[in-house]
Every structure is written in structure tokens, then in C-alpha cells.
Amino acid sequence: MKKIISLSILFCVFCINANAQINISIGETFYPLNAPGFQTFFQTYNEENATGLKTPFKSDFPAAKGWSIRGGFIIRNHDNDAGVYYNTSIGVNHLNTKNEAVFQNNEKRKTDLQIRELATDVSLGVGGDNFHIAINGTFLARYNKLLCSYEFSDGSQSFGLDHYINGVFTASRLCAGYGAEVGFGIKYLQVVFKAAKIYKPFLEDGSVYLNYYEDLAMLKQSYNGASSYPAEYLPADYHQFVADQLTSESNNNFVYINDRGWQFGLSLMFLIPTNN
Amino acid sequence: MKQNSYAVLIILFAVVISSCNKEDKNSKKLYRHEGRWTIDKVTIETFDTLGKIMIDSSIVSPGELVMMRTKSFNALYGYHQAVFIYSDTLGTHGAPFEYLFDGERIDIRDCKAPFAINGAYTSVVDKGNEQQWEIYTPYTDNSIPTSLYAKFSMHLSKSKN
């Protein structure tokens, strides 16, 4: 970690001396998830509770939306002539999405997914003061938190052990992506639109490294239920979970972090000149 | 201008590095609760299948909770020590227990007090001087065949002494 920080500082000092500009960008991020594990969970939960549900789960999480903030350096031409454009930045993305099923008696099974990302981007292209177009690569450390709760008909929400799949399930992994960006603006203010395809995370086949949605609190392990007990991991196939919990667990019937897809960002970039 | 840029750079790195230290975030939230809390009241509501309240009752001032920073036997899992102080006809008693707080839930376990407070509660109100925890438990009562769940709400306020 120390090496990375030291190298980053050296790189930044290099950028300042190379007539680079510091940039800070704030914007909206939009991420249509494609999460196969959750799709299985939603589908099987709907099937298992078909008679009791008034409004079933949607087949997948709706697109996650949220904000992002980044800081970094740009090297570019300082006139209207197009030249080399280079941008490197680091920042955070903060996205949320929800899905819920409503029962006949107005009780709800709620799933609230919070996506937190530490992102580094590198963009290379052509541009000047008013316009740029570039290809970019992005590297993400993603931390997902699923708040799985049950809402009773009086409106109170429970994360407790009253329902087996209540809990705070977390999972994390590294992802990478590639895409393009385009920016317009005046000298020190740019509007930038980015699109990046988050490709299948490393070892996506799951054969070597799986990171399941796990409830890390020990309170579930301490539950001394007889034949069934609260889920320590979020089950993927809900039929199997209901039919035989022990078999379900021995089959690793869990949702693991595997979302991928296009991620879009629209941001306002402020530029601070380092050299006149 | 260049000096300004270095200043911005230093601030940026300070923010990034400080934001990396998230491992003890829940402990910070938890330690905010450290101290003596009065249980103002415990309300009990029993619901039928349609969500209609069948029984509504409350217990006023059943005791106090003393939440400590001291880690308990299950420290590895984030549990800390606490004491439930209650009074009965024989005097005032202290029942030790351990608790975990993860931002959404409070798990209370191993409390040997006659007034049962063990369980995994959902944190509904989480303020510096006020807390409310709720727990649902299955409820059976022969006189109310349709009742399903009883909701216990514990209302706490920070003791001034």
C-alpha cells in the first residue's frame, strides 16, 4: 500500500511539472446491472410465493443510480487546436437500487442494494480547451451491501431473525472495464459523458474465487433453530433453500457478486491550472 | 498557482487515505452509544394476519442498560460487554450481557435477567441521545388464534448522570 501511495505521489508531482491540470469532477452515475445470481433469487422467490404475492419481484434489480466524485490530472492542449489528451483520476462511486415483492396482506420482502466503488480511470485521446474525445480504462474495487429486510403491514421494517433471509449481506471484488468519453466546455469547466463496459470480473466462472453475499454478523450462527435457521449466505435458488437448507448450503447455492454491464456517467469537471 | 495545486493535491490525498480506513466504521457508531441508557418503556403490539393490532401494552421504566467499550468473549465477532440494571422486590441487580451493533441491528445475548431482552433487534432510531430498537417474535395465544407476530419496541434515552 505504501508503495502504491508513494508511486501515486511521484506520478502526481510529475504531472504538475509536466504542465498538467488538476481536475475535480462531480456527477451522476447510472449502472444497469446484469446480476445472474439475483435474477435466480428473484425468480425462484416469486415462484415459491406465487399464491401469496400481490406484486412479485422484478426479474432483476432496476438500474442503479447515484453520484460520483473524482480527482486527478489532465494533460491537454491549451488552445483550440486538437492535441493529445490524457486524464488519470481516482474517485468513488456511490450507487443504490431496490427491488421488492408485496404480499396480499401488504407485507413486503425488500432488497436494497448499495454499491460502493473506489475507481481509477485512465483516458487517452485527442482534444483541446473546448472539446475532447478519448478511450478509457477503469479499474474498480467494488463493495456491495444488500440490505434484505421484511416490512410488516404496520410499516415497520425488520432485519431480525423473524424471517430466515433477513440480514445485511456483503460481498466485494475487483472489476475492470473499458469504454469511451466525450467532453465539451469552456476553458476551466467541462461537461463529460463517459460509458464503460464492466467486463466479467476476474475469475468470473467462479471456479477459483467466489465471493458470496455473506452476513458477517455472528448473530445468525448463534441461532439454535432445529431444522432450519437464518441464512448466513443469500441463497440463489430459493426453492432449494426452502426444501432443504442443509443440502442447499452444501451445494453452495448462494448468490455471489457477479454483476456486469455498461456503466454511464455524466459529470461536471472543474479544472485547476498548475502552470500559466 | 503551482503552490495552490500542491495544496489541492495534498488535500486530495488526505481525503483518499482517510476514506480507506473503513474497517472500524461500525465500532465508531457503536462507541457513540457507550454509556448509560434508560429504558423509558417497552411497547408490545400483537398483530393478526391482516396486520391489525390485537393487543397493545407497555412496560414503563423496566431498567437501564450500561453499554461499554470493553470487548467481550466474542470480541472477534464484534461483541462488547454491557450490563442490564433492573430492580425488583429484593433490590437492584445487574445482569451482564454482550451486544453487537452493525449499523442496522443490535444483537443482545447471554442476558440472564428475568425480564428477557435477548434477541436480534432492528435499529429504528439511532441518535446520540435517543434510540429505538424493534424485534418481532412469533406469538401464539389460544384466545387469539389468528395472531402471528408480537412486536417489542424498546425506547431508550441517554441517562444524564
Coordinates of C-alpha atoms in Angstrom, one line a residue:
Chain A
M1 CA 0.0 0.0 0.0
K2 CA 2.8 2.4 0.9
K3 CA 4.5 1.7 -2.4
I4 CA 1.3 2.5 -4.3
I5 CA 0.8 5.7 -2.4
S6 CA 4.4 6.7 -2.9
L7 CA 4.3 6.0 -6.6
S8 CA 1.0 7.9 -6.9
I9 CA 2.5 10.9 -5.2
L10 CA 5.6 10.8 -7.5
F11 CA 3.3 10.5 -10.5
C12 CA 1.3 13.5 -9.4
V13 CA 4.4 15.6 -8.9
F14 CA 5.4 14.5 -12.4
C15 CA 2.1 15.6 -13.8
I16 CA 2.3 19.0 -12.1
N17 CA 5.7 19.6 -13.6
A18 CA 4.6 18.3 -17.0
N19 CA 2.1 21.2 -17.3
A20 CA -0.8 19.1 -16.2
Q21 CA -4.1 20.4 -14.8
I22 CA -5.7 19.2 -11.7
N23 CA -9.4 18.3 -12.2
I24 CA -12.2 17.6 -9.8
S25 CA -15.4 16.2 -11.2
I26 CA -18.8 15.6 -9.7
G27 CA -21.6 13.8 -11.4
E28 CA -24.3 11.2 -11.8
T29 CA -23.6 7.6 -12.4
F30 CA -26.0 5.1 -13.9
Y31 CA -25.5 1.4 -14.0
P32 CA -27.9 -1.1 -15.5
L33 CA -27.0 -4.3 -13.6
N34 CA -26.9 -7.7 -15.0
A35 CA -26.6 -9.9 -12.0
P36 CA -27.4 -13.6 -12.7
G37 CA -27.4 -14.7 -9.1
F38 CA -30.0 -12.1 -8.1
Q39 CA -32.1 -12.9 -11.1
T40 CA -32.3 -16.6 -10.0
F41 CA -33.1 -15.5 -6.5
F42 CA -35.9 -13.1 -7.6
Q43 CA -37.4 -15.7 -10.0
T44 CA -37.4 -18.6 -7.5
Y45 CA -38.7 -16.4 -4.7
N46 CA -41.6 -15.3 -6.9
E47 CA -42.4 -18.9 -7.8
E48 CA -42.1 -20.2 -4.2
N49 CA -44.6 -17.5 -3.0
A50 CA -46.7 -17.3 -6.1
T51 CA -50.0 -17.7 -4.3
G52 CA -49.2 -15.2 -1.6
L53 CA -47.7 -12.4 -3.7
K54 CA -49.7 -9.4 -4.9
T55 CA -46.7 -7.8 -6.7
P56 CA -43.8 -10.1 -7.3
F57 CA -40.1 -9.0 -7.5
K58 CA -39.0 -7.5 -10.8
S59 CA -36.8 -10.0 -12.7
D60 CA -33.6 -8.1 -11.9
F61 CA -32.6 -5.0 -9.9
P62 CA -33.6 -1.8 -11.8
A63 CA -30.6 0.2 -12.9
A64 CA -28.5 1.5 -10.0
K65 CA -28.2 5.3 -9.8
G66 CA -26.0 7.5 -7.7
W67 CA -23.3 10.1 -7.5
S68 CA -19.6 10.0 -8.2
I69 CA -16.7 12.3 -7.3
R70 CA -13.2 12.1 -8.8
G71 CA -10.0 14.0 -8.7
G72 CA -7.0 13.7 -11.0
F73 CA -4.8 15.2 -13.7
I74 CA -5.2 16.2 -17.3
I75 CA -2.6 16.8 -19.9
R76 CA -4.0 18.6 -23.0
N77 CA -3.6 21.4 -25.4
H78 CA -4.4 24.9 -24.1
D79 CA -5.8 26.2 -27.3
N80 CA -8.4 25.3 -29.8
D81 CA -6.1 23.0 -31.7
A82 CA -6.6 19.4 -31.0
G83 CA -3.7 17.7 -29.4
V84 CA -3.0 14.7 -27.1
Y85 CA -5.5 14.4 -24.2
Y86 CA -4.6 12.4 -21.2
N87 CA -6.5 12.1 -18.0
T88 CA -6.0 10.0 -14.9
S89 CA -8.2 10.2 -11.9
I90 CA -9.3 8.4 -8.7
G91 CA -12.6 8.6 -7.0
V92 CA -15.6 7.0 -5.6
N93 CA -19.0 5.9 -7.0
H94 CA -22.0 5.6 -4.7
L95 CA -25.0 3.8 -6.2
N96 CA -28.2 2.4 -5.0
T97 CA -31.0 0.2 -6.3
K98 CA -34.0 -1.5 -4.8
N99 CA -36.4 -4.3 -5.6
E100 CA -39.3 -5.5 -3.5
A101 CA -42.2 -8.0 -3.5
V102 CA -45.5 -7.2 -1.9
F103 CA -47.7 -9.9 -0.3
Q104 CA -51.5 -10.0 -0.3
N105 CA -51.6 -8.6 3.2
N106 CA -49.4 -5.7 2.2
E107 CA -46.3 -7.1 3.9
K108 CA -43.1 -6.7 1.8
R109 CA -39.9 -8.5 1.2
K110 CA -37.4 -5.7 0.5
T111 CA -34.0 -5.9 -1.1
D112 CA -31.9 -2.7 -1.1
L113 CA -28.5 -3.0 -2.9
Q114 CA -25.9 -0.4 -2.1
I115 CA -22.9 -0.3 -4.5
R116 CA -19.7 1.4 -3.3
E117 CA -16.8 1.7 -5.7
L118 CA -13.3 3.0 -5.5
A119 CA -12.5 3.7 -9.1
T120 CA -9.4 4.7 -11.0
D121 CA -9.7 5.8 -14.6
V122 CA -7.2 6.5 -17.4
S123 CA -8.3 8.2 -20.6
L124 CA -6.3 8.8 -23.7
G125 CA -7.5 10.7 -26.7
V126 CA -7.4 14.0 -28.6
G127 CA -8.8 17.3 -27.6
G128 CA -8.3 21.0 -26.8
D129 CA -9.7 23.5 -24.4
N130 CA -13.3 23.1 -25.6
F131 CA -13.7 19.5 -26.7
H132 CA -12.1 16.1 -26.2
I133 CA -12.8 12.6 -27.1
A134 CA -11.0 9.6 -25.6
I135 CA -11.0 6.0 -24.9
N136 CA -10.7 5.0 -21.2
G137 CA -9.9 2.1 -19.0
T138 CA -11.3 1.8 -15.5
F139 CA -10.4 -0.3 -12.5
L140 CA -12.9 -0.7 -9.7
A141 CA -12.7 -2.0 -6.2
R142 CA -16.4 -2.8 -5.6
Y143 CA -18.1 -3.3 -2.3
N144 CA -21.8 -4.3 -2.4
K145 CA -24.1 -4.4 0.6
L146 CA -27.5 -6.0 0.3
L147 CA -30.0 -5.0 3.0
C148 CA -32.6 -7.7 3.0
S149 CA -35.5 -6.9 5.2
Y150 CA -39.1 -7.7 5.8
E151 CA -41.7 -4.9 6.1
F152 CA -44.7 -5.8 8.2
S153 CA -48.2 -4.4 7.4
D154 CA -47.8 -1.7 10.1
G155 CA -44.9 -0.3 8.1
S156 CA -42.1 -1.4 10.5
Q157 CA -39.0 -2.9 8.9
S158 CA -37.2 -5.9 10.4
F159 CA -33.7 -7.1 9.8
G160 CA -34.1 -9.6 12.7
L161 CA -34.4 -13.4 12.8
D162 CA -38.1 -13.4 12.3
H163 CA -37.5 -14.3 8.7
Y164 CA -34.7 -16.5 7.5
I165 CA -33.3 -14.4 4.8
N166 CA -33.4 -11.1 6.7
G167 CA -29.9 -9.7 7.0
V168 CA -27.1 -7.5 5.9
F169 CA -25.3 -9.4 3.2
T170 CA -22.0 -8.0 1.9
A171 CA -19.6 -9.0 -0.9
S172 CA -16.7 -7.3 -2.7
R173 CA -14.4 -7.9 -5.6
L174 CA -12.2 -6.2 -8.1
C175 CA -13.5 -5.4 -11.6
A176 CA -12.2 -3.7 -14.7
G177 CA -13.8 -2.1 -17.7
Y178 CA -13.1 -0.1 -20.9
G179 CA -15.1 2.5 -22.7
A180 CA -15.0 6.0 -24.1
E181 CA -15.7 9.5 -23.0
V182 CA -16.5 12.8 -24.7
G183 CA -16.3 16.2 -23.1
F184 CA -17.5 19.7 -24.1
G185 CA -17.0 23.0 -22.3
I186 CA -15.1 26.2 -21.8
K187 CA -11.6 26.6 -20.5
Y188 CA -11.9 25.5 -16.9
L189 CA -15.3 23.8 -16.9
Q190 CA -16.2 20.8 -18.9
V191 CA -19.2 18.5 -19.2
V192 CA -18.0 14.9 -19.6
F193 CA -20.1 11.9 -20.6
K194 CA -18.5 8.5 -20.0
A195 CA -19.5 5.0 -20.9
A196 CA -17.6 2.0 -19.7
K197 CA -18.3 -1.7 -20.2
I198 CA -17.5 -3.5 -17.0
Y199 CA -16.4 -6.8 -18.3
K200 CA -16.7 -10.1 -16.4
P201 CA -14.8 -9.7 -13.2
F202 CA -11.7 -11.7 -12.7
L203 CA -12.2 -15.5 -12.5
E204 CA -15.8 -14.9 -13.4
D205 CA -16.5 -18.6 -13.9
G206 CA -16.5 -18.9 -10.1
S207 CA -14.2 -22.0 -10.2
V208 CA -11.4 -20.4 -8.2
Y209 CA -12.6 -17.4 -6.4
L210 CA -16.1 -16.8 -5.3
N211 CA -17.3 -14.0 -3.1
Y212 CA -20.7 -14.8 -1.9
Y213 CA -23.1 -12.4 -0.3
E214 CA -22.5 -13.2 3.3
D215 CA -23.9 -11.9 6.5
L216 CA -20.8 -11.4 8.6
A217 CA -22.5 -10.8 11.9
M218 CA -22.3 -13.8 14.2
L219 CA -25.9 -13.4 15.4
K220 CA -27.1 -15.9 12.7
Q221 CA -24.6 -18.5 13.7
S222 CA -25.7 -18.2 17.3
Y223 CA -29.3 -19.1 16.4
N224 CA -30.1 -22.6 17.7
G225 CA -33.0 -23.5 15.4
A226 CA -33.9 -27.1 14.9
S227 CA -34.2 -28.0 11.2
S228 CA -33.8 -24.6 9.7
Y229 CA -32.1 -21.4 10.7
P230 CA -31.4 -17.9 9.3
A231 CA -29.3 -17.8 6.2
E232 CA -25.7 -16.9 6.6
Y233 CA -25.4 -16.5 2.8
L234 CA -28.0 -15.2 0.5
P235 CA -29.5 -18.3 -1.3
A236 CA -29.6 -18.2 -5.1
D237 CA -32.3 -20.9 -5.7
Y238 CA -35.0 -20.2 -3.2
H239 CA -36.8 -23.5 -3.9
Q240 CA -33.7 -25.4 -2.8
F241 CA -33.3 -23.2 0.3
V242 CA -36.9 -23.8 1.4
A243 CA -36.9 -27.5 0.6
D244 CA -33.7 -28.5 2.4
Q245 CA -31.4 -25.8 3.9
L246 CA -28.5 -28.1 4.7
T247 CA -28.4 -29.6 1.1
S248 CA -28.7 -26.0 -0.3
E249 CA -25.7 -24.9 1.7
S250 CA -23.6 -28.0 0.9
N251 CA -24.4 -27.3 -2.8
N252 CA -23.1 -23.7 -2.4
N253 CA -26.5 -22.5 -3.5
F254 CA -25.5 -18.9 -2.9
V255 CA -25.6 -15.6 -4.7
Y256 CA -22.1 -14.4 -5.5
I257 CA -21.1 -11.0 -6.7
N258 CA -21.1 -11.2 -10.4
D259 CA -22.8 -8.1 -11.8
R260 CA -21.5 -6.7 -15.0
G261 CA -22.7 -4.4 -17.7
W262 CA -22.4 -0.8 -19.1
Q263 CA -21.8 1.9 -16.6
F264 CA -22.6 5.5 -17.6
G265 CA -21.5 8.7 -16.1
L266 CA -22.3 12.4 -16.6
S267 CA -20.2 14.8 -14.7
L268 CA -19.1 18.3 -14.4
M269 CA -15.3 18.7 -14.4
F270 CA -13.6 21.6 -12.9
L271 CA -10.0 22.3 -14.0
I272 CA -7.4 24.0 -11.9
P273 CA -4.3 25.1 -13.9
T274 CA -1.0 24.2 -12.4
N275 CA 1.2 26.3 -14.7
N276 CA 0.4 29.5 -16.5
Chain B
M1 CA -0.5 29.0 -8.8
K2 CA 1.7 25.9 -8.6
Q3 CA 1.6 26.2 -4.8
N4 CA -2.2 26.1 -4.8
S5 CA -2.0 23.0 -6.9
Y6 CA 0.2 21.3 -4.4
A7 CA -2.2 22.2 -1.6
V8 CA -5.1 20.8 -3.6
L9 CA -3.0 17.7 -4.2
I10 CA -2.3 17.2 -0.5
I11 CA -5.9 17.6 0.5
L12 CA -7.0 15.2 -2.2
F13 CA -4.6 12.5 -0.9
A14 CA -5.6 13.2 2.7
V15 CA -9.3 12.6 1.7
V16 CA -8.4 9.4 -0.2
I17 CA -6.3 7.9 2.5
S18 CA -8.7 8.7 5.3
S19 CA -11.6 7.3 3.3
C20 CA -9.7 4.0 3.0
N21 CA -9.9 3.3 6.7
K22 CA -13.4 1.9 6.9
E23 CA -12.8 -1.2 8.9
D24 CA -13.8 0.2 12.2
K25 CA -16.7 2.3 11.0
N26 CA -19.3 0.3 12.9
S27 CA -17.2 0.5 16.0
K28 CA -17.3 4.3 15.8
K29 CA -21.1 4.1 15.6
L30 CA -21.2 1.6 18.4
Y31 CA -19.0 3.7 20.7
R32 CA -21.3 6.6 20.2
H33 CA -23.7 4.5 22.2
E34 CA -21.3 4.0 25.0
G35 CA -22.7 5.0 28.4
R36 CA -25.8 4.6 30.5
W37 CA -29.1 4.3 28.8
T38 CA -32.5 4.4 30.5
I39 CA -35.1 2.1 29.0
D40 CA -38.1 4.5 29.0
K41 CA -40.6 2.0 28.0
V42 CA -41.1 -1.3 26.2
T43 CA -44.2 -1.4 24.0
I44 CA -45.7 -4.7 22.9
E45 CA -48.0 -5.0 20.0
T46 CA -49.5 -8.2 18.7
F47 CA -50.8 -8.4 15.1
D48 CA -53.2 -10.7 13.3
T49 CA -52.8 -11.9 9.8
L50 CA -54.1 -8.7 8.3
G51 CA -51.8 -6.5 10.4
K52 CA -54.5 -5.4 12.8
I53 CA -53.3 -4.8 16.3
M54 CA -54.8 -7.3 18.7
I55 CA -53.0 -6.4 22.0
D56 CA -51.2 -3.2 22.8
S57 CA -49.4 -2.9 26.1
S58 CA -46.3 -1.3 27.5
I59 CA -43.9 -1.7 30.4
V60 CA -42.6 1.6 31.8
S61 CA -39.0 2.0 33.1
P62 CA -38.0 -1.6 33.3
G63 CA -34.4 -0.7 33.9
E64 CA -31.2 0.7 32.5
L65 CA -28.5 -0.5 30.1
V66 CA -24.8 0.3 30.6
M67 CA -23.1 -0.2 27.3
M68 CA -19.3 -0.5 27.4
R69 CA -16.4 -0.3 25.0
T70 CA -14.9 -3.4 26.6
K71 CA -14.9 -6.2 24.2
S72 CA -16.5 -9.5 25.3
F73 CA -15.7 -13.1 24.9
N74 CA -16.9 -13.0 21.3
A75 CA -14.8 -9.9 20.5
L76 CA -13.7 -11.5 17.3
Y77 CA -17.3 -11.1 16.0
G78 CA -17.6 -7.5 17.3
Y79 CA -19.4 -8.3 20.6
H80 CA -19.0 -5.9 23.5
Q81 CA -19.9 -6.0 27.1
A82 CA -22.9 -4.4 28.8
V83 CA -25.0 -4.7 31.9
F84 CA -28.7 -4.6 32.3
I85 CA -29.7 -3.0 35.7
Y86 CA -33.1 -3.7 37.0
S87 CA -34.9 -3.6 40.3
D88 CA -37.3 -6.0 42.0
T89 CA -38.6 -6.6 45.5
L90 CA -35.3 -7.9 46.5
G91 CA -33.3 -4.9 45.5
T92 CA -31.3 -3.7 42.5
H93 CA -29.5 -6.2 40.3
G94 CA -27.0 -6.2 37.4
A95 CA -27.3 -8.8 34.7
P96 CA -24.3 -8.8 32.3
F97 CA -24.7 -9.5 28.6
E98 CA -22.9 -9.0 25.4
Y99 CA -24.1 -7.0 22.4
L100 CA -23.2 -6.3 18.8
F101 CA -24.1 -3.3 16.7
D102 CA -23.6 -3.4 12.9
G103 CA -25.4 -0.3 11.8
E104 CA -28.7 -1.9 11.2
R105 CA -29.1 -4.5 14.0
I106 CA -28.3 -4.8 17.7
D107 CA -27.9 -8.4 18.9
I108 CA -28.2 -8.9 22.6
R109 CA -27.3 -12.3 24.0
D110 CA -26.5 -14.1 27.2
C111 CA -28.5 -11.8 29.4
K112 CA -29.7 -13.8 32.4
A113 CA -32.2 -11.2 33.7
P114 CA -35.8 -12.4 34.3
F115 CA -37.0 -9.7 32.0
A116 CA -36.0 -11.2 28.7
I117 CA -34.1 -8.8 26.5
N118 CA -32.1 -11.2 24.4
G119 CA -32.6 -11.1 20.6
A120 CA -31.6 -9.5 17.3
Y121 CA -33.2 -6.1 17.3
T122 CA -33.6 -3.8 14.3
S123 CA -32.3 -0.3 15.0
V124 CA -35.1 2.1 14.1
V125 CA -34.0 5.3 15.7
D126 CA -30.2 5.8 16.2
K127 CA -29.4 9.2 17.7
G128 CA -26.8 10.4 20.2
N129 CA -29.4 10.7 23.0
E130 CA -32.2 8.5 21.8
Q131 CA -32.6 5.0 20.4
Q132 CA -35.4 2.7 19.5
W133 CA -35.0 -1.0 18.8
E134 CA -37.6 -3.3 17.5
I135 CA -37.9 -7.1 17.4
Y136 CA -40.6 -9.3 16.0
T137 CA -41.2 -12.7 17.6
P138 CA -43.8 -15.3 16.7
Y139 CA -46.7 -15.2 19.1
T140 CA -49.2 -17.7 20.0
D141 CA -52.3 -17.2 22.1
N142 CA -55.1 -19.7 22.3
S143 CA -57.6 -16.9 22.8
I144 CA -56.4 -15.1 19.6
P145 CA -56.0 -17.9 17.0
T146 CA -55.1 -15.5 14.2
S147 CA -52.2 -13.7 15.9
L148 CA -48.9 -14.1 14.2
Y149 CA -46.3 -11.7 15.5
A150 CA -45.6 -9.7 18.6
K151 CA -43.5 -6.5 18.1
F152 CA -41.4 -5.4 21.0
S153 CA -40.2 -1.8 20.8
M154 CA -37.6 -0.7 23.3
H155 CA -37.3 3.1 23.7
L156 CA -34.1 4.3 25.2
S157 CA -32.8 7.7 26.2
K158 CA -29.3 8.6 27.4
S159 CA -29.1 8.9 31.1
K160 CA -28.0 12.3 32.3
N161 CA -26.0 11.1 35.3

